[in-house]
Amino acid sequence: MRFQIGKNGVSEGTIASLQSAFKTHKSVRISVLQNYTPTKDKVRTLADELVAKLGGNYRYTTVGFTIILRKSANAIK
């Protein structure tokens, strides 16, 4: 499953869509567009924000401007 985050950033709709996607997928790939942040450093901050808003039962890996978000082992039922 793939998502994009652009100039509008993370909204309630984005979080709801991610929660819905995790009902059927184990991982989600999120592309952070450069009009949201021009530096790769802020991508980790965004990933931390997403994990906090999703409930913290997730882990992530960043590769450039891409966040790969997965359910953590204790979140899988």
PDB file of C-alpha atoms in Angstrom:
ATOM      1  CA  MET A   1       0.000   0.000   0.000  1.00  0.00           C
ATOM      2  CA  ARG A   2       1.347   3.447  -0.899  1.00  0.00           C
ATOM      3  CA  PHE A   3       0.543   6.936   0.360  1.00  0.00           C
ATOM      4  CA  GLN A   4       1.856  10.412  -0.356  1.00  0.00           C
ATOM      5  CA  ILE A   5       2.157  13.348   2.003  1.00  0.00           C
ATOM      6  CA  GLY A   6       2.372  16.731   0.320  1.00  0.00           C
ATOM      7  CA  LYS A   7       2.064  20.384   1.236  1.00  0.00           C
ATOM      8  CA  ASN A   8      -1.040  19.833   3.387  1.00  0.00           C
ATOM      9  CA  GLY A   9       0.885  17.568   5.755  1.00  0.00           C
ATOM     10  CA  VAL A  10      -0.735  15.065   8.097  1.00  0.00           C
ATOM     11  CA  SER A  11      -4.470  15.532   8.538  1.00  0.00           C
ATOM     12  CA  GLU A  12      -7.183  13.596  10.347  1.00  0.00           C
ATOM     13  CA  GLY A  13      -8.064  12.006   7.006  1.00  0.00           C
ATOM     14  CA  THR A  14      -4.499  10.817   6.510  1.00  0.00           C
ATOM     15  CA  ILE A  15      -4.458   9.131   9.914  1.00  0.00           C
ATOM     16  CA  ALA A  16      -7.871   7.523   9.273  1.00  0.00           C
ATOM     17  CA  SER A  17      -6.677   6.225   5.891  1.00  0.00           C
ATOM     18  CA  LEU A  18      -3.520   4.770   7.442  1.00  0.00           C
ATOM     19  CA  GLN A  19      -5.506   3.049  10.204  1.00  0.00           C
ATOM     20  CA  SER A  20      -7.820   1.593   7.587  1.00  0.00           C
ATOM     21  CA  ALA A  21      -4.878   0.391   5.478  1.00  0.00           C
ATOM     22  CA  PHE A  22      -3.318  -1.398   8.452  1.00  0.00           C
ATOM     23  CA  LYS A  23      -6.451  -3.502   8.850  1.00  0.00           C
ATOM     24  CA  THR A  24      -5.488  -5.405   5.701  1.00  0.00           C
ATOM     25  CA  HIS A  25      -1.769  -4.667   5.214  1.00  0.00           C
ATOM     26  CA  LYS A  26       1.295  -5.266   7.376  1.00  0.00           C
ATOM     27  CA  SER A  27       3.281  -2.353   5.987  1.00  0.00           C
ATOM     28  CA  VAL A  28       2.659   0.945   4.236  1.00  0.00           C
ATOM     29  CA  ARG A  29       5.052   2.973   2.087  1.00  0.00           C
ATOM     30  CA  ILE A  30       4.661   6.743   2.433  1.00  0.00           C
ATOM     31  CA  SER A  31       6.328   9.092  -0.032  1.00  0.00           C
ATOM     32  CA  VAL A  32       7.002  12.531   1.414  1.00  0.00           C
ATOM     33  CA  LEU A  33       6.870  15.072  -1.371  1.00  0.00           C
ATOM     34  CA  GLN A  34       9.555  17.741  -1.426  1.00  0.00           C
ATOM     35  CA  ASN A  35       6.963  20.514  -1.345  1.00  0.00           C
ATOM     36  CA  TYR A  36       6.195  19.338   2.222  1.00  0.00           C
ATOM     37  CA  THR A  37       9.821  19.347   3.371  1.00  0.00           C
ATOM     38  CA  PRO A  38      12.928  20.090   1.307  1.00  0.00           C
ATOM     39  CA  THR A  39      15.252  18.218   3.714  1.00  0.00           C
ATOM     40  CA  LYS A  40      15.474  14.557   4.625  1.00  0.00           C
ATOM     41  CA  ASP A  41      15.990  15.393   8.322  1.00  0.00           C
ATOM     42  CA  LYS A  42      12.346  16.379   8.775  1.00  0.00           C
ATOM     43  CA  VAL A  43      11.169  13.057   7.329  1.00  0.00           C
ATOM     44  CA  ARG A  44      12.144  11.295  10.591  1.00  0.00           C
ATOM     45  CA  THR A  45      10.277  13.940  12.587  1.00  0.00           C
ATOM     46  CA  LEU A  46       7.226  13.315  10.415  1.00  0.00           C
ATOM     47  CA  ALA A  47       7.574   9.560  10.938  1.00  0.00           C
ATOM     48  CA  ASP A  48       7.690  10.054  14.715  1.00  0.00           C
ATOM     49  CA  GLU A  49       4.563  12.214  14.472  1.00  0.00           C
ATOM     50  CA  LEU A  50       2.745   9.537  12.462  1.00  0.00           C
ATOM     51  CA  VAL A  51       3.649   6.799  14.962  1.00  0.00           C
ATOM     52  CA  ALA A  52       2.441   8.972  17.850  1.00  0.00           C
ATOM     53  CA  LYS A  53      -0.874   9.755  16.144  1.00  0.00           C
ATOM     54  CA  LEU A  54      -1.422   6.117  15.138  1.00  0.00           C
ATOM     55  CA  GLY A  55      -0.992   4.929  18.715  1.00  0.00           C
ATOM     56  CA  GLY A  56       2.685   4.017  18.987  1.00  0.00           C
ATOM     57  CA  ASN A  57       2.351   0.317  18.061  1.00  0.00           C
ATOM     58  CA  TYR A  58       4.263   0.848  14.843  1.00  0.00           C
ATOM     59  CA  ARG A  59       7.874   1.075  13.754  1.00  0.00           C
ATOM     60  CA  TYR A  60       9.372   2.787  10.753  1.00  0.00           C
ATOM     61  CA  THR A  61      12.361   2.945   8.452  1.00  0.00           C
ATOM     62  CA  THR A  62      13.241   6.000   6.393  1.00  0.00           C
ATOM     63  CA  VAL A  63      14.948   5.813   3.034  1.00  0.00           C
ATOM     64  CA  GLY A  64      15.439   9.250   1.531  1.00  0.00           C
ATOM     65  CA  PHE A  65      12.016  10.868   1.319  1.00  0.00           C
ATOM     66  CA  THR A  66      10.177   7.574   1.898  1.00  0.00           C
ATOM     67  CA  ILE A  67       8.819   6.227   5.189  1.00  0.00           C
ATOM     68  CA  ILE A  68       8.160   2.501   5.435  1.00  0.00           C
ATOM     69  CA  LEU A  69       5.718   2.081   8.314  1.00  0.00           C
ATOM     70  CA  ARG A  70       5.074  -1.391   9.788  1.00  0.00           C
ATOM     71  CA  LYS A  71       3.039  -2.834  12.625  1.00  0.00           C
ATOM     72  CA  SER A  72       5.341  -3.696  15.498  1.00  0.00           C
ATOM     73  CA  ALA A  73       5.402  -7.279  16.758  1.00  0.00           C
ATOM     74  CA  ASN A  74       3.168  -6.554  19.759  1.00  0.00           C
ATOM     75  CA  ALA A  75       0.584  -4.826  17.522  1.00  0.00           C
ATOM     76  CA  ILE A  76      -0.008  -7.886  15.323  1.00  0.00           C
ATOM     77  CA  LYS A  77      -2.974  -9.936  16.523  1.00  0.00           C
TER      78      LYS A  77
END
